[in-house]
């Protein structure tokens, strides 16, 4: 759960050096078109991960995580 929550943020941070790879993933997953430029493809792929997390109920902020199992 934690990995899924932080993955889009990490990908945003690495968008510059990994833009080509993210763009390829965008086309392969159908979230971008061949005609989009590389940056646009990369941004669409990262946005699709944020959207997916929201659709399946993965928290986007630490305070939203359940406290069950967290020892203080």
Coordinates of N, CA and C in Angstrom, one line a residue:
X1 N 0.8 -1.2 0.0 CA 0.0 0.0 0.0 C 0.9 1.3 0.0
X2 N 1.9 1.2 0.8 CA 2.8 2.4 0.9 C 3.5 2.6 -0.4
X3 N 4.0 1.6 -1.0 CA 4.7 1.7 -2.3 C 3.8 2.3 -3.4
X4 N 2.6 1.8 -3.4 CA 1.6 2.3 -4.4 C 1.3 3.8 -4.2
X5 N 1.3 4.2 -2.9 CA 1.0 5.6 -2.6 C 2.1 6.5 -3.0
X6 N 3.4 6.1 -2.8 CA 4.5 7.0 -3.1 C 5.0 6.9 -4.6
X7 N 4.6 5.8 -5.3 CA 5.2 5.6 -6.6 C 5.0 6.8 -7.6
X8 N 3.8 7.4 -7.7 CA 3.6 8.5 -8.6 C 4.4 9.7 -8.2
X9 N 4.6 9.9 -6.9 CA 5.5 11.0 -6.5 C 6.9 10.8 -6.8
X10 N 7.4 9.6 -6.7 CA 8.8 9.3 -7.0 C 9.0 9.4 -8.5
X11 N 8.0 9.0 -9.3 CA 8.1 9.1 -10.7 C 8.1 10.6 -11.2
X12 N 7.3 11.4 -10.5 CA 7.4 12.9 -10.8 C 8.8 13.4 -10.6
X13 N 9.4 13.0 -9.5 CA 10.8 13.4 -9.1 C 11.8 13.0 -10.2
X14 N 11.6 11.8 -10.8 CA 12.5 11.3 -11.7 C 12.0 11.4 -13.2
X15 N 11.1 12.3 -13.4 CA 10.5 12.4 -14.7 C 11.6 12.9 -15.7
X16 N 12.4 13.8 -15.3 CA 13.5 14.3 -16.2 C 14.4 13.2 -16.8
X17 N 15.1 12.5 -15.9 CA 16.0 11.5 -16.4 C 15.3 10.2 -17.0
X18 N 14.0 10.0 -16.6 CA 13.3 8.8 -17.0 C 12.2 9.0 -18.0
X19 N 12.2 10.2 -18.6 CA 11.0 10.7 -19.4 C 10.8 9.7 -20.6
X20 N 11.8 9.3 -21.2 CA 11.7 8.4 -22.4 C 11.0 7.1 -22.0
X21 N 11.4 6.5 -20.9 CA 10.9 5.2 -20.4 C 9.4 5.4 -20.0
X22 N 9.1 6.5 -19.3 CA 7.7 6.7 -18.9 C 6.9 7.0 -20.1
X23 N 7.4 7.7 -21.1 CA 6.6 7.9 -22.3 C 6.3 6.6 -23.0
X24 N 7.3 5.7 -23.0 CA 7.0 4.4 -23.6 C 5.9 3.6 -22.8
X25 N 6.0 3.6 -21.5 CA 5.0 3.0 -20.7 C 3.6 3.6 -21.0
X26 N 3.5 4.9 -21.2 CA 2.3 5.6 -21.5 C 1.6 5.0 -22.7
X27 N 2.4 4.8 -23.7 CA 1.9 4.3 -25.0 C 1.5 2.8 -24.8
X28 N 2.3 2.1 -24.2 CA 2.0 0.6 -24.0 C 0.8 0.4 -23.1
X29 N 0.5 1.3 -22.2 CA -0.7 1.1 -21.3 C -1.9 1.9 -21.9
X30 N -1.7 2.6 -23.0 CA -2.9 3.2 -23.7 C -3.3 4.5 -23.1
X31 N -2.5 5.2 -22.3 CA -2.9 6.4 -21.7 C -2.4 7.6 -22.5
X32 N -1.6 7.4 -23.5 CA -1.1 8.4 -24.4 C -1.1 7.9 -25.8
X33 N -1.0 8.8 -26.8 CA -1.0 8.4 -28.2 C 0.4 8.6 -28.8
X34 N 0.6 7.9 -29.8 CA 1.9 8.0 -30.5 C 2.2 9.5 -30.9
X35 N 1.2 10.2 -31.2 CA 1.4 11.6 -31.7 C 1.7 12.6 -30.6
X36 N 1.5 12.2 -29.3 CA 1.9 13.1 -28.2 C 3.4 13.2 -28.1
X37 N 3.9 14.4 -27.7 CA 5.4 14.5 -27.5 C 5.8 13.7 -26.2
X38 N 7.1 13.5 -26.1 CA 7.6 12.6 -25.0 C 7.2 13.1 -23.7
X39 N 7.4 14.4 -23.4 CA 7.0 14.9 -22.1 C 5.6 14.7 -21.8
X40 N 4.7 15.0 -22.8 CA 3.3 14.8 -22.6 C 2.9 13.4 -22.3
X41 N 3.5 12.5 -23.0 CA 3.3 11.0 -22.7 C 3.7 10.7 -21.3
X42 N 4.9 11.2 -20.9 CA 5.4 10.9 -19.5 C 4.4 11.4 -18.5
X43 N 4.0 12.7 -18.7 CA 3.1 13.3 -17.7 C 1.8 12.6 -17.6
X44 N 1.3 12.1 -18.8 CA 0.0 11.4 -18.8 C 0.1 10.0 -18.1
X45 N 1.3 9.4 -18.2 CA 1.5 8.1 -17.5 C 1.5 8.4 -16.0
X46 N 2.2 9.4 -15.5 CA 2.3 9.6 -14.1 C 0.9 10.0 -13.6
X47 N 0.2 10.8 -14.3 CA -1.2 11.2 -13.9 C -2.1 10.0 -13.8
X48 N -1.9 9.0 -14.7 CA -2.7 7.8 -14.7 C -2.5 7.0 -13.4
X49 N -1.3 7.1 -12.9 CA -1.0 6.4 -11.6 C -1.7 7.1 -10.4
X50 N -1.7 8.4 -10.4 CA -2.4 9.2 -9.4 C -3.9 8.9 -9.5
X51 N -4.4 8.8 -10.7 CA -5.8 8.6 -10.9 C -6.2 7.1 -10.5
X52 N -5.4 6.2 -10.8 CA -5.6 4.8 -10.4 C -5.6 4.7 -8.9
X53 N -4.7 5.3 -8.2 CA -4.6 5.2 -6.8 C -5.9 5.8 -6.2
X54 N -6.4 6.9 -6.8 CA -7.6 7.5 -6.3 C -8.8 6.6 -6.5
X55 N -8.9 6.0 -7.7 CA -10.0 5.1 -8.0 C -10.1 3.9 -7.1
X56 N -9.0 3.3 -6.7 CA -9.0 2.1 -5.8 C -8.8 2.4 -4.4
X57 N -8.8 3.7 -4.0 CA -8.8 4.1 -2.6 C -7.5 4.1 -1.9
X58 N -6.4 4.2 -2.6 CA -5.1 4.3 -2.0 C -4.9 5.7 -1.5
X59 N -4.6 5.9 -0.3 CA -4.4 7.3 0.3 C -3.3 8.0 -0.5
X60 N -3.5 9.3 -0.6 CA -2.5 10.2 -1.2 C -1.7 11.0 -0.2
X61 N -2.1 11.0 1.0 CA -1.4 11.7 2.1 C -1.2 10.8 3.3
X62 N -0.1 10.9 4.0 CA 0.2 10.1 5.1 C -0.8 10.1 6.2
X63 N -1.4 11.2 6.5 CA -2.5 11.3 7.5 C -3.7 10.5 7.2
X64 N -3.8 10.0 5.9 CA -5.0 9.3 5.5 C -4.8 7.8 5.7
X65 N -3.6 7.3 5.9 CA -3.3 5.9 6.1 C -3.9 5.4 7.4
X66 N -4.5 4.2 7.4 CA -5.0 3.7 8.7 C -3.9 3.5 9.7
X67 N -4.3 3.8 11.0 CA -3.3 3.7 12.1 C -3.3 2.3 12.6
X68 N -4.1 1.4 12.2 CA -4.1 0.0 12.6 C -2.7 -0.6 12.3
X69 N -2.2 -1.2 13.4 CA -0.9 -1.9 13.2 C 0.3 -1.0 13.4
X70 N 0.1 0.3 13.6 CA 1.2 1.2 13.8 C 1.4 1.3 15.3
X71 N 2.6 0.9 15.8 CA 2.8 1.0 17.2 C 3.5 2.4 17.5
X72 N 3.0 3.0 18.6 CA 3.5 4.3 19.0 C 4.5 4.2 20.1

